[in-house]
Structure formats: C-alpha cells, structure tokens
Amino acid sequence: MALHHLKNGKARGEDGITAELLKAGGTPVLEVLQKLFNSILHGGTTPEAWSRSAVVLFFKKGDNALLKNYRSISLLSRVYVLFSRVITNRLARRLDDFQPPEQAGFRKGFSTIDHIHTLRRIVQKTEEYNLLLCLAYVDYEKAFDSVEIWAVLQSLHRCLVDCRYIEVLKCLYSRATMAIRVQNQSTKPIQLQRGVRQGDVISPKLFTAALEDVFKLLDWKGYGININGEYITHLRFADDIVLMA
C-alpha cells in the first residue's frame, strides 16, 4: 500500500498534514482519500495547494557562496505525495515498457551493477583483442530543472498513458509555483516555467520518459561497439550516460 511507503519525520507541506497523521487516521481517512483521488482522476483537476511548494536548499560541496553548489528539494503536501505515489505505482510498468535496456535508472529489476559489469567486460575484451575504445561520460547539470513540461506530456502520450493521468499532471504543472524558504522565511511564490519537481516520487519517471524521446531522435546506426552483430552505443542510469565508440 502506498501509505506504508510514506516516510515519517519528513517536513510537512503548507497544509500542515504529516505522514504520521495520515497513518493514524486508519480506515476512515483512507476512505476519504480514496474518494478524493478518484474524483481528481475523473475530473482532471487537482487542488491548487498541490501545485504550490516550498523549496529548501541543501549545500552539497565546494564554495558555499555559489548557488550551483546547492541542491533544491520541494516540500510538498503529504496528501499530494501519497497521490503521486499511487499514480506512480500505476504507471511505472507502462513507462518502463517504453524504456530501452540501456536505461537502468529508476527501474525495478535494474541497477548500476548491471551497467558497471557490462562496461567492465567491454573494457576487458577491447584490451584483450587490442581494439581502440573511446568512452565519453555525460552528466547533465540540473537535469530535473532543465526538462520542458510540454516535452514530458508529449512523452507520456507516446507511452500511451491514460489521458486522465496526463490531464492531472498538466493541471498540476500549469499553475505550479515555488517559494524559496531560507531560515523559516519564504520568498513570494515564483511561477515554475520548466523542470519537474525535486522530491516528487513521480519526477524521475517523467524525466526518463522525456529523455528517451530525445534519444529516439538520434541516429545511432553504425555507431558504438559491435558485439556479435549488435551495436552497443551507450549506457544510461537516469541522467548519467556513457557513450561508446
């Protein structure tokens, strides 16, 4: 059940509802939430509060005076987070079916270990047969912040996602705003122009779906490493990519 996966002790959204409160409500709360979620899916409109988020910045490393050295996390309504997990559980298999074997990020049954093993074997074999191998590692800067929402929605259509879910996400992002929170003080709400929300469980799936559309536009024919007549051109783990030649 999605509610069991909702972590305790997390910062609450502006509605003040915590995961602990939802879990303590038992069956009566679950029944109310079920009606709410079904109503949203049938109507295609989300509560306006779900589109609002408070963004906090966590320092990663380097110069703490540079904004690029901070990671942003969106503090979202816990009710929305639960709803997001529900629809992610429903859409995960369909979205995964449209991902190639090269993509191992955020997929059940895939891991970085698979790609690391594959890459090591390729390096070993090219050394064994004295072949030239070129590898280029790509890591997108601010990957989740860079994707366009229209591209995400377009990719969901390509994956034949039920239009009800697409309409819900379209409504959610069409009025999405964020306020930067620093030391318990927040800025005025800022309209979200692009990017998927950090900290939202469905965001990785939305990002990889849009990324796959980009990769489908590239002409890979004749490129990569030839292994028994099949070419391996690249490996992906979400936005971390290695190109081979």
PDB file of C-alpha atoms in Angstrom:
ATOM      1  CA  MET A   1       0.000   0.000   0.000  1.00  0.00           C
ATOM      2  CA  ALA A   2       1.270   3.455  -0.957  1.00  0.00           C
ATOM      3  CA  LEU A   3       0.591   4.893   2.514  1.00  0.00           C
ATOM      4  CA  HIS A   4       3.023   2.449   4.124  1.00  0.00           C
ATOM      5  CA  HIS A   5       5.811   3.821   1.906  1.00  0.00           C
ATOM      6  CA  LEU A   6       5.166   7.383   3.065  1.00  0.00           C
ATOM      7  CA  LYS A   7       8.137   8.189   5.314  1.00  0.00           C
ATOM      8  CA  ASN A   8       7.632   9.540   8.811  1.00  0.00           C
ATOM      9  CA  GLY A   9       9.513  12.546  10.125  1.00  0.00           C
ATOM     10  CA  LYS A  10       9.515  14.413   6.819  1.00  0.00           C
ATOM     11  CA  ALA A  11       8.844  18.139   6.578  1.00  0.00           C
ATOM     12  CA  ARG A  12       5.172  18.910   6.040  1.00  0.00           C
ATOM     13  CA  GLY A  13       3.680  20.967   3.243  1.00  0.00           C
ATOM     14  CA  GLU A  14       1.731  24.178   3.741  1.00  0.00           C
ATOM     15  CA  ASP A  15      -1.392  22.210   4.733  1.00  0.00           C
ATOM     16  CA  GLY A  16       0.387  21.060   7.910  1.00  0.00           C
ATOM     17  CA  ILE A  17      -0.588  17.413   7.383  1.00  0.00           C
ATOM     18  CA  THR A  18       2.094  14.876   8.248  1.00  0.00           C
ATOM     19  CA  ALA A  19       2.574  11.260   7.198  1.00  0.00           C
ATOM     20  CA  GLU A  20       2.089  10.228  10.822  1.00  0.00           C
ATOM     21  CA  LEU A  21      -1.321  11.927  10.892  1.00  0.00           C
ATOM     22  CA  LEU A  22      -2.470  10.183   7.709  1.00  0.00           C
ATOM     23  CA  LYS A  23      -1.373   6.800   9.026  1.00  0.00           C
ATOM     24  CA  ALA A  24      -3.028   7.368  12.404  1.00  0.00           C
ATOM     25  CA  GLY A  25      -6.342   8.122  10.703  1.00  0.00           C
ATOM     26  CA  GLY A  26      -6.826   4.484   9.775  1.00  0.00           C
ATOM     27  CA  THR A  27      -9.650   3.266   7.553  1.00  0.00           C
ATOM     28  CA  PRO A  28     -11.858   6.406   7.772  1.00  0.00           C
ATOM     29  CA  VAL A  29      -9.040   8.598   6.419  1.00  0.00           C
ATOM     30  CA  LEU A  30      -8.174   6.062   3.721  1.00  0.00           C
ATOM     31  CA  GLU A  31     -11.785   6.003   2.523  1.00  0.00           C
ATOM     32  CA  VAL A  32     -11.880   9.804   2.290  1.00  0.00           C
ATOM     33  CA  LEU A  33      -8.568   9.867   0.408  1.00  0.00           C
ATOM     34  CA  GLN A  34      -9.768   7.174  -1.983  1.00  0.00           C
ATOM     35  CA  LYS A  35     -12.835   9.249  -2.864  1.00  0.00           C
ATOM     36  CA  LEU A  36     -10.700  12.372  -3.257  1.00  0.00           C
ATOM     37  CA  PHE A  37      -8.159  10.673  -5.520  1.00  0.00           C
ATOM     38  CA  ASN A  38     -10.839   9.071  -7.698  1.00  0.00           C
ATOM     39  CA  SER A  39     -12.619  12.414  -8.011  1.00  0.00           C
ATOM     40  CA  ILE A  40      -9.386  14.095  -9.123  1.00  0.00           C
ATOM     41  CA  LEU A  41      -8.656  11.416 -11.719  1.00  0.00           C
ATOM     42  CA  HIS A  42     -12.154  11.608 -13.168  1.00  0.00           C
ATOM     43  CA  GLY A  43     -12.281  15.403 -13.123  1.00  0.00           C
ATOM     44  CA  GLY A  44      -8.717  16.077 -14.258  1.00  0.00           C
ATOM     45  CA  THR A  45      -8.313  18.949 -11.795  1.00  0.00           C
ATOM     46  CA  THR A  46      -6.001  18.962  -8.794  1.00  0.00           C
ATOM     47  CA  PRO A  47      -6.326  21.076  -5.632  1.00  0.00           C
ATOM     48  CA  GLU A  48      -4.483  24.354  -6.108  1.00  0.00           C
ATOM     49  CA  ALA A  49      -2.467  23.746  -2.939  1.00  0.00           C
ATOM     50  CA  TRP A  50      -0.862  20.715  -4.598  1.00  0.00           C
ATOM     51  CA  SER A  51       0.756  22.980  -7.174  1.00  0.00           C
ATOM     52  CA  ARG A  52       2.453  25.072  -4.512  1.00  0.00           C
ATOM     53  CA  SER A  53       5.735  24.032  -2.968  1.00  0.00           C
ATOM     54  CA  ALA A  54       8.324  25.440  -0.607  1.00  0.00           C
ATOM     55  CA  VAL A  55      11.868  24.912  -1.863  1.00  0.00           C
ATOM     56  CA  VAL A  56      14.737  24.492   0.561  1.00  0.00           C
ATOM     57  CA  LEU A  57      18.392  24.395  -0.473  1.00  0.00           C
ATOM     58  CA  PHE A  58      20.890  21.834   0.800  1.00  0.00           C
ATOM     59  CA  PHE A  59      24.594  22.530   0.479  1.00  0.00           C
ATOM     60  CA  LYS A  60      26.479  19.811  -1.429  1.00  0.00           C
ATOM     61  CA  LYS A  61      30.152  20.753  -1.655  1.00  0.00           C
ATOM     62  CA  GLY A  62      32.521  23.448  -2.889  1.00  0.00           C
ATOM     63  CA  ASP A  63      32.095  27.183  -2.444  1.00  0.00           C
ATOM     64  CA  ASN A  64      29.007  27.808  -0.293  1.00  0.00           C
ATOM     65  CA  ALA A  65      28.636  31.252  -1.882  1.00  0.00           C
ATOM     66  CA  LEU A  66      27.759  29.689  -5.253  1.00  0.00           C
ATOM     67  CA  LEU A  67      24.126  28.743  -5.822  1.00  0.00           C
ATOM     68  CA  LYS A  68      25.106  25.881  -8.154  1.00  0.00           C
ATOM     69  CA  ASN A  69      26.621  24.064  -5.169  1.00  0.00           C
ATOM     70  CA  TYR A  70      23.215  23.660  -3.534  1.00  0.00           C
ATOM     71  CA  ARG A  71      20.587  21.007  -4.187  1.00  0.00           C
ATOM     72  CA  SER A  72      16.939  22.031  -4.104  1.00  0.00           C
ATOM     73  CA  ILE A  73      14.194  19.931  -2.532  1.00  0.00           C
ATOM     74  CA  SER A  74      10.489  20.725  -2.858  1.00  0.00           C
ATOM     75  CA  LEU A  75       8.414  20.446   0.313  1.00  0.00           C
ATOM     76  CA  LEU A  76       5.079  19.182  -0.957  1.00  0.00           C
ATOM     77  CA  SER A  77       1.715  18.416   0.582  1.00  0.00           C
ATOM     78  CA  ARG A  78       1.870  14.948   2.174  1.00  0.00           C
ATOM     79  CA  VAL A  79      -1.570  14.208   0.704  1.00  0.00           C
ATOM     80  CA  TYR A  80      -0.225  15.047  -2.748  1.00  0.00           C
ATOM     81  CA  VAL A  81       2.898  12.938  -2.125  1.00  0.00           C
ATOM     82  CA  LEU A  82       0.609   9.996  -1.351  1.00  0.00           C
ATOM     83  CA  PHE A  83      -1.418  10.656  -4.509  1.00  0.00           C
ATOM     84  CA  SER A  84       1.788  10.922  -6.534  1.00  0.00           C
ATOM     85  CA  ARG A  85       2.970   7.565  -5.206  1.00  0.00           C
ATOM     86  CA  VAL A  86      -0.362   5.974  -6.099  1.00  0.00           C
ATOM     87  CA  ILE A  87      -0.237   7.110  -9.730  1.00  0.00           C
ATOM     88  CA  THR A  88       3.476   6.302  -9.963  1.00  0.00           C
ATOM     89  CA  ASN A  89       2.730   2.734  -8.879  1.00  0.00           C
ATOM     90  CA  ARG A  90       0.050   2.534 -11.567  1.00  0.00           C
ATOM     91  CA  LEU A  91       2.173   3.999 -14.356  1.00  0.00           C
ATOM     92  CA  ALA A  92       5.587   2.518 -13.542  1.00  0.00           C
ATOM     93  CA  ARG A  93       5.251  -0.669 -15.585  1.00  0.00           C
ATOM     94  CA  ARG A  94       3.860   1.101 -18.648  1.00  0.00           C
ATOM     95  CA  LEU A  95       6.582   3.748 -18.603  1.00  0.00           C
ATOM     96  CA  ASP A  96       9.260   1.099 -18.036  1.00  0.00           C
ATOM     97  CA  ASP A  97       7.988  -0.888 -21.023  1.00  0.00           C
ATOM     98  CA  PHE A  98       8.892   2.067 -23.238  1.00  0.00           C
ATOM     99  CA  GLN A  99      12.431   2.305 -21.862  1.00  0.00           C
ATOM    100  CA  PRO A 100      15.322   0.512 -23.616  1.00  0.00           C
ATOM    101  CA  PRO A 101      17.706  -1.918 -21.864  1.00  0.00           C
ATOM    102  CA  GLU A 102      20.325   0.853 -21.940  1.00  0.00           C
ATOM    103  CA  GLN A 103      18.333   2.779 -19.302  1.00  0.00           C
ATOM    104  CA  ALA A 104      18.765   1.295 -15.818  1.00  0.00           C
ATOM    105  CA  GLY A 105      17.727   4.315 -13.756  1.00  0.00           C
ATOM    106  CA  PHE A 106      14.647   4.165 -11.515  1.00  0.00           C
ATOM    107  CA  ARG A 107      13.516   0.805 -12.917  1.00  0.00           C
ATOM    108  CA  LYS A 108      12.533  -2.285 -10.987  1.00  0.00           C
ATOM    109  CA  GLY A 109      14.948  -5.134 -11.650  1.00  0.00           C
ATOM    110  CA  PHE A 110      17.691  -2.850 -12.992  1.00  0.00           C
ATOM    111  CA  SER A 111      20.714  -1.457 -11.174  1.00  0.00           C
ATOM    112  CA  THR A 112      24.007   0.309 -11.724  1.00  0.00           C
ATOM    113  CA  ILE A 113      25.730  -3.016 -11.069  1.00  0.00           C
ATOM    114  CA  ASP A 114      24.411  -4.359 -14.393  1.00  0.00           C
ATOM    115  CA  HIS A 115      25.880  -1.460 -16.326  1.00  0.00           C
ATOM    116  CA  ILE A 116      29.144  -1.480 -14.398  1.00  0.00           C
ATOM    117  CA  HIS A 117      29.578  -5.181 -15.194  1.00  0.00           C
ATOM    118  CA  THR A 118      28.754  -4.597 -18.882  1.00  0.00           C
ATOM    119  CA  LEU A 119      31.200  -1.708 -19.117  1.00  0.00           C
ATOM    120  CA  ARG A 120      33.973  -3.650 -17.395  1.00  0.00           C
ATOM    121  CA  ARG A 121      33.510  -6.583 -19.785  1.00  0.00           C
ATOM    122  CA  ILE A 122      33.677  -4.258 -22.784  1.00  0.00           C
ATOM    123  CA  VAL A 123      36.898  -2.702 -21.487  1.00  0.00           C
ATOM    124  CA  GLN A 124      38.388  -6.142 -20.795  1.00  0.00           C
ATOM    125  CA  LYS A 125      37.519  -7.517 -24.231  1.00  0.00           C
ATOM    126  CA  THR A 126      38.802  -4.493 -26.137  1.00  0.00           C
ATOM    127  CA  GLU A 127      42.085  -4.751 -24.238  1.00  0.00           C
ATOM    128  CA  GLU A 128      42.234  -8.496 -24.883  1.00  0.00           C
ATOM    129  CA  TYR A 129      41.823  -8.038 -28.644  1.00  0.00           C
ATOM    130  CA  ASN A 130      43.872  -4.836 -28.734  1.00  0.00           C
ATOM    131  CA  LEU A 131      40.958  -2.732 -30.001  1.00  0.00           C
ATOM    132  CA  LEU A 132      40.562   1.025 -29.653  1.00  0.00           C
ATOM    133  CA  LEU A 133      37.823   2.033 -27.215  1.00  0.00           C
ATOM    134  CA  CYS A 134      36.594   5.577 -26.621  1.00  0.00           C
ATOM    135  CA  LEU A 135      34.259   6.388 -23.726  1.00  0.00           C
ATOM    136  CA  ALA A 136      32.613   9.745 -23.052  1.00  0.00           C
ATOM    137  CA  TYR A 137      30.846  10.308 -19.745  1.00  0.00           C
ATOM    138  CA  VAL A 138      27.919  12.723 -19.693  1.00  0.00           C
ATOM    139  CA  ASP A 139      26.259  14.114 -16.576  1.00  0.00           C
ATOM    140  CA  TYR A 140      23.516  16.681 -17.186  1.00  0.00           C
ATOM    141  CA  GLU A 141      23.746  19.738 -14.966  1.00  0.00           C
ATOM    142  CA  LYS A 142      20.479  20.445 -13.127  1.00  0.00           C
ATOM    143  CA  ALA A 143      18.840  17.652 -15.117  1.00  0.00           C
ATOM    144  CA  PHE A 144      15.420  17.708 -13.437  1.00  0.00           C
ATOM    145  CA  ASP A 145      15.309  21.508 -13.680  1.00  0.00           C
ATOM    146  CA  SER A 146      16.015  21.577 -17.413  1.00  0.00           C
ATOM    147  CA  VAL A 147      13.274  19.395 -18.888  1.00  0.00           C
ATOM    148  CA  GLU A 148      10.321  21.184 -20.511  1.00  0.00           C
ATOM    149  CA  ILE A 149       6.866  20.244 -19.233  1.00  0.00           C
ATOM    150  CA  TRP A 150       5.407  20.072 -22.749  1.00  0.00           C
ATOM    151  CA  ALA A 151       8.095  17.507 -23.585  1.00  0.00           C
ATOM    152  CA  VAL A 152       7.121  15.448 -20.545  1.00  0.00           C
ATOM    153  CA  LEU A 153       3.446  15.448 -21.509  1.00  0.00           C
ATOM    154  CA  GLN A 154       4.334  14.576 -25.095  1.00  0.00           C
ATOM    155  CA  SER A 155       6.398  11.611 -23.929  1.00  0.00           C
ATOM    156  CA  LEU A 156       3.501  10.355 -21.803  1.00  0.00           C
ATOM    157  CA  HIS A 157       1.265  10.388 -24.878  1.00  0.00           C
ATOM    158  CA  ARG A 158       3.919   8.383 -26.736  1.00  0.00           C
ATOM    159  CA  CYS A 159       3.904   5.839 -23.917  1.00  0.00           C
ATOM    160  CA  LEU A 160       0.120   5.510 -24.321  1.00  0.00           C
ATOM    161  CA  VAL A 161      -0.535   6.675 -20.766  1.00  0.00           C
ATOM    162  CA  ASP A 162      -4.219   7.010 -19.903  1.00  0.00           C
ATOM    163  CA  CYS A 163      -5.263  10.583 -20.719  1.00  0.00           C
ATOM    164  CA  ARG A 164      -6.703  11.031 -17.209  1.00  0.00           C
ATOM    165  CA  TYR A 165      -3.233  10.904 -15.680  1.00  0.00           C
ATOM    166  CA  ILE A 166      -1.852  13.241 -18.321  1.00  0.00           C
ATOM    167  CA  GLU A 167      -4.605  15.780 -17.659  1.00  0.00           C
ATOM    168  CA  VAL A 168      -3.942  15.643 -13.922  1.00  0.00           C
ATOM    169  CA  LEU A 169      -0.220  16.292 -14.420  1.00  0.00           C
ATOM    170  CA  LYS A 170      -0.969  19.025 -16.957  1.00  0.00           C
ATOM    171  CA  CYS A 171      -3.243  20.760 -14.452  1.00  0.00           C
ATOM    172  CA  LEU A 172      -0.698  20.357 -11.667  1.00  0.00           C
ATOM    173  CA  TYR A 173       2.177  21.899 -13.620  1.00  0.00           C
ATOM    174  CA  SER A 174       0.161  24.570 -15.431  1.00  0.00           C
ATOM    175  CA  ARG A 175      -0.115  26.535 -12.192  1.00  0.00           C
ATOM    176  CA  ALA A 176       2.906  25.211 -10.304  1.00  0.00           C
ATOM    177  CA  THR A 177       4.653  27.751  -8.096  1.00  0.00           C
ATOM    178  CA  MET A 178       7.504  27.596  -5.634  1.00  0.00           C
ATOM    179  CA  ALA A 179       8.662  29.791  -2.788  1.00  0.00           C
ATOM    180  CA  ILE A 180      12.280  29.669  -1.651  1.00  0.00           C
ATOM    181  CA  ARG A 181      12.497  29.072   2.092  1.00  0.00           C
ATOM    182  CA  VAL A 182      15.598  30.208   3.990  1.00  0.00           C
ATOM    183  CA  GLN A 183      15.753  30.156   7.794  1.00  0.00           C
ATOM    184  CA  ASN A 184      11.968  29.923   8.163  1.00  0.00           C
ATOM    185  CA  GLN A 185      11.388  32.873   5.824  1.00  0.00           C
ATOM    186  CA  SER A 186       9.948  32.440   2.339  1.00  0.00           C
ATOM    187  CA  THR A 187      10.041  34.472  -0.843  1.00  0.00           C
ATOM    188  CA  LYS A 188       6.950  35.351  -2.813  1.00  0.00           C
ATOM    189  CA  PRO A 189       5.690  32.464  -4.995  1.00  0.00           C
ATOM    190  CA  ILE A 190       7.541  32.079  -8.305  1.00  0.00           C
ATOM    191  CA  GLN A 191       5.868  30.540 -11.355  1.00  0.00           C
ATOM    192  CA  LEU A 192       7.538  27.278 -12.371  1.00  0.00           C
ATOM    193  CA  GLN A 193       8.452  27.706 -16.044  1.00  0.00           C
ATOM    194  CA  ARG A 194      10.142  24.366 -16.642  1.00  0.00           C
ATOM    195  CA  GLY A 195      11.524  21.336 -14.837  1.00  0.00           C
ATOM    196  CA  VAL A 196       9.962  18.584 -12.766  1.00  0.00           C
ATOM    197  CA  ARG A 197       9.769  18.976  -9.011  1.00  0.00           C
ATOM    198  CA  GLN A 198      12.640  17.681  -6.914  1.00  0.00           C
ATOM    199  CA  GLY A 199      11.384  15.424  -4.140  1.00  0.00           C
ATOM    200  CA  ASP A 200       8.296  14.252  -6.028  1.00  0.00           C
ATOM    201  CA  VAL A 201       8.272  10.460  -6.398  1.00  0.00           C
ATOM    202  CA  ILE A 202       6.972  10.597  -9.976  1.00  0.00           C
ATOM    203  CA  SER A 203       9.590  13.088 -11.208  1.00  0.00           C
ATOM    204  CA  PRO A 204      12.304  10.519 -12.083  1.00  0.00           C
ATOM    205  CA  LYS A 205       9.830   8.620 -14.266  1.00  0.00           C
ATOM    206  CA  LEU A 206       8.760  11.834 -16.008  1.00  0.00           C
ATOM    207  CA  PHE A 207      12.364  12.812 -16.639  1.00  0.00           C
ATOM    208  CA  THR A 208      13.464   9.457 -18.084  1.00  0.00           C
ATOM    209  CA  ALA A 209      10.356   9.330 -20.301  1.00  0.00           C
ATOM    210  CA  ALA A 210      11.205  12.734 -21.795  1.00  0.00           C
ATOM    211  CA  LEU A 211      14.891  11.806 -22.128  1.00  0.00           C
ATOM    212  CA  GLU A 212      14.003   8.688 -24.109  1.00  0.00           C
ATOM    213  CA  ASP A 213      12.169  10.862 -26.647  1.00  0.00           C
ATOM    214  CA  VAL A 214      15.402  12.794 -27.195  1.00  0.00           C
ATOM    215  CA  PHE A 215      17.453   9.636 -27.658  1.00  0.00           C
ATOM    216  CA  LYS A 216      14.958   8.273 -30.176  1.00  0.00           C
ATOM    217  CA  LEU A 217      15.668  11.273 -32.404  1.00  0.00           C
ATOM    218  CA  LEU A 218      19.381  10.457 -32.589  1.00  0.00           C
ATOM    219  CA  ASP A 219      20.759   8.367 -35.442  1.00  0.00           C
ATOM    220  CA  TRP A 220      22.781   5.574 -33.823  1.00  0.00           C
ATOM    221  CA  LYS A 221      23.118   3.398 -36.928  1.00  0.00           C
ATOM    222  CA  GLY A 222      26.677   2.188 -37.455  1.00  0.00           C
ATOM    223  CA  TYR A 223      27.956   3.709 -34.223  1.00  0.00           C
ATOM    224  CA  GLY A 224      29.044   2.103 -30.978  1.00  0.00           C
ATOM    225  CA  ILE A 225      30.650  -1.233 -30.144  1.00  0.00           C
ATOM    226  CA  ASN A 226      29.839  -4.203 -32.373  1.00  0.00           C
ATOM    227  CA  ILE A 227      29.167  -7.313 -30.291  1.00  0.00           C
ATOM    228  CA  ASN A 228      28.083 -10.343 -32.304  1.00  0.00           C
ATOM    229  CA  GLY A 229      26.403  -8.142 -34.881  1.00  0.00           C
ATOM    230  CA  GLU A 230      24.619  -5.902 -32.376  1.00  0.00           C
ATOM    231  CA  TYR A 231      25.804  -2.410 -31.517  1.00  0.00           C
ATOM    232  CA  ILE A 232      26.015  -1.000 -28.003  1.00  0.00           C
ATOM    233  CA  THR A 233      26.204   2.759 -28.305  1.00  0.00           C
ATOM    234  CA  HIS A 234      25.654   3.908 -24.738  1.00  0.00           C
ATOM    235  CA  LEU A 235      24.508   3.028 -21.236  1.00  0.00           C
ATOM    236  CA  ARG A 236      22.280   5.176 -19.036  1.00  0.00           C
ATOM    237  CA  PHE A 237      21.449   5.444 -15.365  1.00  0.00           C
ATOM    238  CA  ALA A 238      18.835   8.196 -15.308  1.00  0.00           C
ATOM    239  CA  ASP A 239      20.788  11.298 -16.401  1.00  0.00           C
ATOM    240  CA  ASP A 240      24.241   9.707 -16.087  1.00  0.00           C
ATOM    241  CA  ILE A 241      25.326   8.476 -19.515  1.00  0.00           C
ATOM    242  CA  VAL A 242      28.380   6.838 -21.029  1.00  0.00           C
ATOM    243  CA  LEU A 243      28.825   6.972 -24.822  1.00  0.00           C
ATOM    244  CA  MET A 244      30.922   4.318 -26.560  1.00  0.00           C
ATOM    245  CA  ALA A 245      32.886   4.202 -29.802  1.00  0.00           C
TER     246      ALA A 245
END
